[in-house]
Short mmCIF file of C-alpha atoms in Angstrom, two decimals:
data_model
loop_
_atom_site.label_atom_id
_atom_site.label_comp_id
_atom_site.label_asym_id
_atom_site.label_seq_id
_atom_site.Cartn_x
_atom_site.Cartn_y
_atom_site.Cartn_z
CA MET A 230 -6.97 34.02 -11.51
CA PRO A 231 -8.27 35.30 -8.17
CA SER A 232 -9.06 38.98 -7.90
CA PRO A 233 -6.41 41.20 -6.23
CA THR A 234 -8.55 41.37 -3.08
CA ALA A 235 -9.47 37.66 -2.89
CA PRO A 236 -7.56 35.57 -0.34
CA LEU A 237 -5.21 32.97 -1.78
CA PHE A 238 -6.60 29.44 -1.73
CA ARG A 239 -4.13 27.30 0.24
CA PRO A 240 -5.71 23.87 0.77
CA LEU A 241 -2.61 22.48 2.51
CA THR A 242 -2.43 25.14 5.20
CA GLY A 243 -1.68 23.38 8.49
CA VAL A 244 -0.25 20.32 6.74
CA ARG A 245 3.39 19.40 7.37
CA VAL A 246 5.25 17.59 4.58
CA LEU A 247 8.60 15.94 5.22
CA SER A 248 10.64 15.15 2.11
CA LEU A 249 13.60 12.86 1.59
CA ALA A 250 13.34 13.15 -2.20
CA LEU A 251 16.33 14.44 -4.17
CA ASN A 252 16.96 15.78 -7.69
CA LEU A 253 13.90 17.13 -9.53
CA PRO A 254 10.50 15.38 -9.10
CA GLY A 255 10.44 15.42 -5.28
CA PRO A 256 11.62 19.01 -4.79
CA ALA A 257 9.26 20.18 -7.57
CA ALA A 258 6.38 18.44 -5.78
CA LEU A 259 7.46 20.06 -2.52
CA LEU A 260 7.46 23.45 -4.27
CA ARG A 261 3.85 22.85 -5.30
CA CYS A 262 2.90 21.81 -1.77
CA ARG A 263 4.59 24.91 -0.36
CA GLY A 264 2.57 27.04 -2.78
CA MET A 265 -0.60 25.41 -1.46
CA GLY A 266 0.27 26.43 2.08
CA ALA A 267 2.04 23.36 3.45
CA THR A 268 4.89 23.61 5.92
CA CYS A 269 7.71 21.84 4.13
CA VAL A 270 10.78 20.26 5.68
CA LYS A 271 13.50 18.37 3.82
CA LEU A 272 16.19 16.07 5.17
CA GLU A 273 19.23 15.89 2.92
CA PRO A 274 22.22 13.52 3.17
CA PRO A 275 25.58 14.94 4.26
CA GLY A 276 26.61 15.38 0.63
CA GLY A 277 23.49 17.43 -0.09
CA ASP A 278 21.08 17.21 -3.00
CA PRO A 279 22.88 16.67 -6.35
CA MET A 280 20.70 19.44 -7.81
CA GLY A 281 22.49 21.89 -5.53
CA LEU A 282 25.77 20.94 -7.18
CA TYR A 283 24.87 20.89 -10.87
CA ASN A 284 22.30 23.73 -10.97
CA LYS A 285 22.35 26.08 -8.00
CA ALA A 286 19.71 28.39 -9.49
CA ALA A 287 17.22 25.55 -9.94
CA TYR A 288 17.97 24.24 -6.46
CA ALA A 289 17.34 27.66 -4.92
CA ALA A 290 14.06 28.12 -6.78
CA LEU A 291 12.82 24.64 -5.84
CA HIS A 292 13.59 25.03 -2.16
CA LYS A 293 12.34 28.54 -1.49
CA GLY A 294 10.54 28.49 1.85
CA VAL A 295 11.60 24.91 2.63
CA ALA A 296 13.35 24.18 5.92
CA ILE A 297 16.41 22.07 5.02
CA GLU A 298 18.23 19.91 7.54
CA THR A 299 21.11 17.46 7.13
CA ALA A 300 20.74 13.89 8.36
CA ASP A 301 22.70 10.73 7.70
CA LEU A 302 19.91 8.16 7.74
CA LYS A 303 22.41 5.31 7.86
CA THR A 304 23.40 6.30 11.41
CA GLU A 305 21.55 5.95 14.68
CA ALA A 306 21.63 9.72 15.19
CA GLY A 307 20.21 10.27 11.72
CA GLN A 308 17.43 7.76 12.35
CA GLN A 309 16.51 9.47 15.59
CA GLN A 310 16.41 12.83 13.82
CA LEU A 311 14.27 11.32 11.04
CA HIS A 312 11.69 9.79 13.37
CA ALA A 313 11.49 12.96 15.42
CA GLU A 314 10.48 14.73 12.20
CA LEU A 315 8.15 11.92 11.14
CA ALA A 316 6.31 12.22 14.45
CA LYS A 317 5.45 15.83 13.52
CA ALA A 318 4.73 15.24 9.83
CA ASP A 319 1.45 14.54 8.04
CA VAL A 320 3.00 13.28 4.80
CA LEU A 321 6.37 11.75 3.96
CA LEU A 322 7.61 12.29 0.39
CA THR A 323 10.20 9.82 -0.90
CA SER A 324 11.88 8.99 -4.21
CA PHE A 325 13.92 5.89 -3.31
CA ARG A 326 13.57 2.42 -4.75
CA PRO A 327 11.56 0.11 -2.46
CA SER A 328 14.67 -1.89 -1.51
CA ALA A 329 16.42 1.28 -0.35
CA LEU A 330 13.39 2.26 1.75
CA ARG A 331 13.38 -1.16 3.41
CA LYS A 332 17.05 -0.83 4.32
CA LEU A 333 16.28 2.49 5.99
CA GLY A 334 13.27 1.07 7.83
CA LEU A 335 10.95 3.26 5.77
CA ASP A 336 8.88 0.67 3.94
CA TRP A 337 5.16 1.29 4.34
CA PRO A 338 4.34 -1.47 6.89
CA ALA A 339 7.16 -0.27 9.16
CA LEU A 340 6.12 3.36 8.81
CA GLN A 341 2.45 2.66 9.42
CA ALA A 342 3.21 0.62 12.54
CA ARG A 343 5.34 3.38 14.05
CA HIS A 344 3.45 6.45 12.75
CA PRO A 345 -0.16 5.38 12.06
CA LEU A 346 -1.43 8.84 11.09
CA LEU A 347 1.43 9.48 8.69
CA SER A 348 0.82 9.18 4.93
CA GLN A 349 3.51 8.41 2.38
CA VAL A 350 3.77 9.58 -1.21
CA ALA A 351 6.39 7.41 -2.88
CA ILE A 352 7.78 8.60 -6.21
CA VAL A 353 9.13 5.67 -8.23
CA GLY A 354 10.26 5.24 -11.81
CA ALA A 355 7.72 2.58 -12.73
CA PRO A 356 4.92 0.99 -10.69
CA GLY A 357 4.75 -2.23 -8.75
CA GLU A 358 7.39 -4.84 -9.50
CA ARG A 359 9.11 -2.48 -11.95
CA ALA A 360 9.90 0.02 -9.19
CA GLU A 361 13.39 -1.46 -8.82
CA GLU A 362 14.28 -0.85 -12.48
CA PRO A 363 16.79 1.93 -13.24
CA GLY A 364 15.45 4.73 -15.38
CA HIS A 365 15.25 8.46 -15.87
CA ASP A 366 13.06 11.08 -17.51
CA LEU A 367 14.42 10.28 -20.99
CA THR A 368 13.74 6.55 -20.77
CA TYR A 369 10.21 7.10 -19.49
CA LEU A 370 9.47 9.52 -22.31
CA ALA A 371 10.92 7.10 -24.86
CA GLU A 372 8.74 4.31 -23.46
CA SER A 373 5.68 6.53 -23.88
CA GLY A 374 6.47 7.40 -27.48
CA LEU A 375 7.47 10.99 -26.73
CA VAL A 376 11.02 10.72 -28.10
CA THR A 377 10.55 10.82 -31.87
CA GLY A 378 14.08 11.50 -33.12
CA THR A 379 17.60 11.84 -31.81
CA GLU A 380 17.07 15.29 -30.27
CA LEU A 381 16.51 15.49 -26.52
CA PRO A 382 13.05 16.66 -25.45
CA PRO A 383 12.99 20.40 -24.64
CA THR A 384 12.12 19.84 -20.98
CA LEU A 385 11.86 17.09 -18.36
CA TYR A 386 8.23 16.19 -18.96
CA ALA A 387 8.08 12.96 -16.93
CA ASP A 388 9.80 14.51 -13.91
CA MET A 389 7.64 17.62 -13.88
CA GLY A 390 4.48 15.67 -14.65
CA GLY A 391 5.40 13.31 -11.83
CA ALA A 392 5.82 16.28 -9.50
CA LEU A 393 2.28 17.40 -10.30
CA LEU A 394 0.95 13.89 -9.65
CA ALA A 395 2.89 13.76 -6.38
CA SER A 396 1.49 17.06 -5.13
CA GLU A 397 -1.96 15.82 -6.16
CA ALA A 398 -1.26 12.66 -4.15
CA VAL A 399 -0.50 14.76 -1.06
CA LEU A 400 -3.91 16.41 -1.43
CA LYS A 401 -5.52 12.99 -1.93
CA ALA A 402 -3.85 11.61 1.18
CA MET A 403 -5.09 14.48 3.33
CA LEU A 404 -8.63 14.20 1.96
CA LEU A 405 -8.70 10.46 2.66
CA ARG A 406 -7.43 10.98 6.18
CA ALA A 407 -10.03 13.68 6.81
CA GLN A 408 -12.79 11.33 5.63
CA GLY A 409 -11.66 8.77 8.19
CA GLY A 410 -12.80 10.91 11.13
CA ASP A 411 -12.05 9.25 14.47
CA LYS A 412 -10.76 6.17 12.63
CA ALA A 413 -8.38 8.15 10.45
CA GLU A 414 -5.08 6.61 9.46
CA GLY A 415 -2.34 7.38 7.01
CA VAL A 416 -2.40 6.13 3.43
CA TYR A 417 0.26 5.05 0.95
CA VAL A 418 0.19 6.54 -2.55
CA GLU A 419 2.66 5.49 -5.24
CA VAL A 420 3.47 7.92 -8.06
CA ALA A 421 5.25 6.43 -11.07
CA LEU A 422 7.17 8.72 -13.41
CA ASN A 423 6.48 6.51 -16.41
CA ALA A 424 2.76 6.84 -15.62
CA SER A 425 3.12 10.62 -15.75
CA ALA A 426 4.77 10.24 -19.17
CA ASP A 427 1.93 7.97 -20.29
CA TRP A 428 -0.58 10.60 -19.18
CA LEU A 429 1.20 13.35 -21.09
CA ALA A 430 1.44 11.07 -24.13
CA LEU A 431 -2.31 10.42 -24.37
CA PRO A 432 -2.92 13.07 -27.08
CA ARG A 433 -0.28 11.33 -29.20
CA THR A 434 -1.71 7.89 -28.38
CA TRP A 435 -5.11 9.11 -29.58
CA GLY A 436 -3.53 10.39 -32.81
CA LEU A 437 -4.05 14.09 -32.12
CA THR A 438 -0.35 14.97 -32.33
CA GLN A 439 0.67 12.35 -34.90
CA PRO A 440 1.69 13.84 -38.29
CA ALA A 441 -1.76 13.04 -39.68
CA GLY A 442 -3.50 14.61 -36.68
CA ALA A 443 -5.05 18.06 -36.63
CA VAL A 444 -2.58 19.34 -34.03
CA GLY A 445 0.32 17.25 -35.32
CA GLY A 446 0.85 19.18 -38.53
CA ALA A 447 -2.00 18.14 -40.82
CA HIS A 448 -4.08 21.28 -40.13
CA ALA A 449 -2.60 24.28 -41.92
CA GLY A 450 -3.79 26.63 -39.21
CA TYR A 451 -1.90 24.83 -36.43
CA ARG A 452 1.76 24.93 -37.34
CA VAL A 453 5.02 26.80 -36.90
CA TYR A 454 5.94 28.71 -40.06
CA SER A 455 8.88 30.81 -41.15
CA CYS A 456 8.25 34.51 -41.52
CA ALA A 457 10.39 37.32 -42.95
CA ASP A 458 12.39 37.89 -39.78
CA GLY A 459 11.81 34.79 -37.65
CA ARG A 460 9.06 32.26 -37.04
CA VAL A 461 5.39 32.36 -36.19
CA ALA A 462 3.43 29.80 -34.14
CA VAL A 463 -0.08 29.82 -35.57
CA ALA A 464 -2.88 28.22 -33.55
CA ALA A 465 -5.91 28.98 -35.75
CA LEU A 466 -7.48 25.57 -35.16
CA GLU A 467 -11.17 26.40 -34.72
CA PRO A 468 -13.07 27.16 -37.96
CA HIS A 469 -13.65 30.84 -37.15
CA PHE A 470 -9.95 31.41 -36.41
CA ALA A 471 -8.94 29.49 -39.54
CA ALA A 472 -11.34 31.52 -41.66
CA ARG A 473 -9.92 34.82 -40.39
CA LEU A 474 -6.35 33.69 -41.05
CA CYS A 475 -7.16 32.53 -44.57
CA GLU A 476 -9.09 35.72 -45.28
CA ALA A 477 -6.04 37.77 -44.28
CA ALA A 478 -3.84 35.60 -46.50
CA GLY A 479 -6.26 35.65 -49.41
CA VAL A 480 -6.84 31.90 -49.27
CA ALA A 481 -10.44 30.95 -50.07
CA PRO A 482 -12.31 28.77 -49.63
CA PRO A 483 -10.16 27.38 -46.81
CA ASP A 484 -9.59 23.61 -46.76
CA MET A 485 -7.20 23.49 -43.83
CA MET A 486 -6.06 19.93 -44.50
CA ALA A 487 -5.22 20.54 -48.17
CA THR A 488 -1.62 20.76 -49.37
CA ALA A 489 -2.51 23.86 -51.39
CA THR A 490 -3.66 25.66 -48.23
CA HIS A 491 -0.44 24.74 -46.44
CA GLU A 492 1.62 26.06 -49.33
CA ALA A 493 -0.38 29.26 -49.73
CA LEU A 494 -0.22 30.11 -46.03
CA ALA A 495 3.49 29.29 -45.89
CA ALA A 496 4.22 31.62 -48.80
CA TRP A 497 2.10 34.45 -47.39
CA LEU A 498 3.54 34.19 -43.88
CA ALA A 499 7.11 33.99 -45.20
CA ALA A 500 6.67 37.44 -46.77
CA ARG A 501 5.44 39.12 -43.56
CA THR A 502 7.49 40.46 -40.67
CA ARG A 503 6.87 39.54 -37.07
CA ALA A 504 5.45 43.00 -36.40
CA GLU A 505 3.03 42.71 -39.33
CA LEU A 506 1.84 39.30 -38.20
CA GLU A 507 1.37 40.38 -34.59
CA ALA A 508 -0.69 43.36 -35.81
CA MET A 509 -2.80 41.10 -38.01
CA GLY A 510 -3.42 38.74 -35.11
CA ARG A 511 -4.61 41.59 -32.89
CA GLU A 512 -6.81 43.14 -35.56
CA ARG A 513 -8.45 39.90 -36.69
CA ASP A 514 -8.39 38.05 -33.35
CA VAL A 515 -6.22 35.22 -34.64
CA PRO A 516 -4.17 33.26 -32.06
CA LEU A 517 -0.52 33.41 -33.01
CA LEU A 518 2.85 34.21 -31.47
CA THR A 519 5.96 35.28 -33.32
CA LEU A 520 9.40 33.97 -32.39
CA ALA A 521 12.96 34.95 -33.16
CA GLY A 522 14.59 32.86 -35.89
#
């Protein structure tokens, strides 16, 4: 983190981002851009963003510092308002299917012809020809192997990962335009939510988080255990951390992949309170965090 006296690094200072993207990925990307110094403007349809209806707190957090205007893009007045904003913008952020963009006159060839310096970051569900397919966070996670049972994932990984990729794409677009010098022109960058899920799934694809993987449950020092008054997340993966944990538990010599080590640590941890385990972690420099039951 920067020191208290260091100026904040805002690489998008002076950049104006116009967003038409609704729900979560687009507004989350806009939030990231705002944090990097961009001036952010959003045009919403007359009915507003659905997020504002089903979760007002999330909507407020996502749009802090964003100038929000209402525009019906299906009307002549709305189109005039849109293109007035596009003329001032550096990047347009969208989350429509390609066919919907074409109907609004916002497909990339039309945009580039009318606003040659404007870049577009288009958030889609899947890339290329699959961009017209219906889908949502859950289906993209399932496709990437990140839905392993019948329980819903604890957060919207594909949407939030896509938001990070979209804000990265805004930075990429501005860097590419800057490199163009006198011949600068806008660029089109597509961000697919299923690609963000694939990226997040790579550790599982490599086997790291599969049941037989070291961080998938096979290593006794990297698990969630029950303790006397709750749970404890133990992350003693490196040999020196594992050795300290096993020394505290009286398990020696430690074979962290052995069933006996798993059982011994489980029994020892189950007999300790959260306070005792937190104290042990501090004293022995073992990474762990206790949780309520």
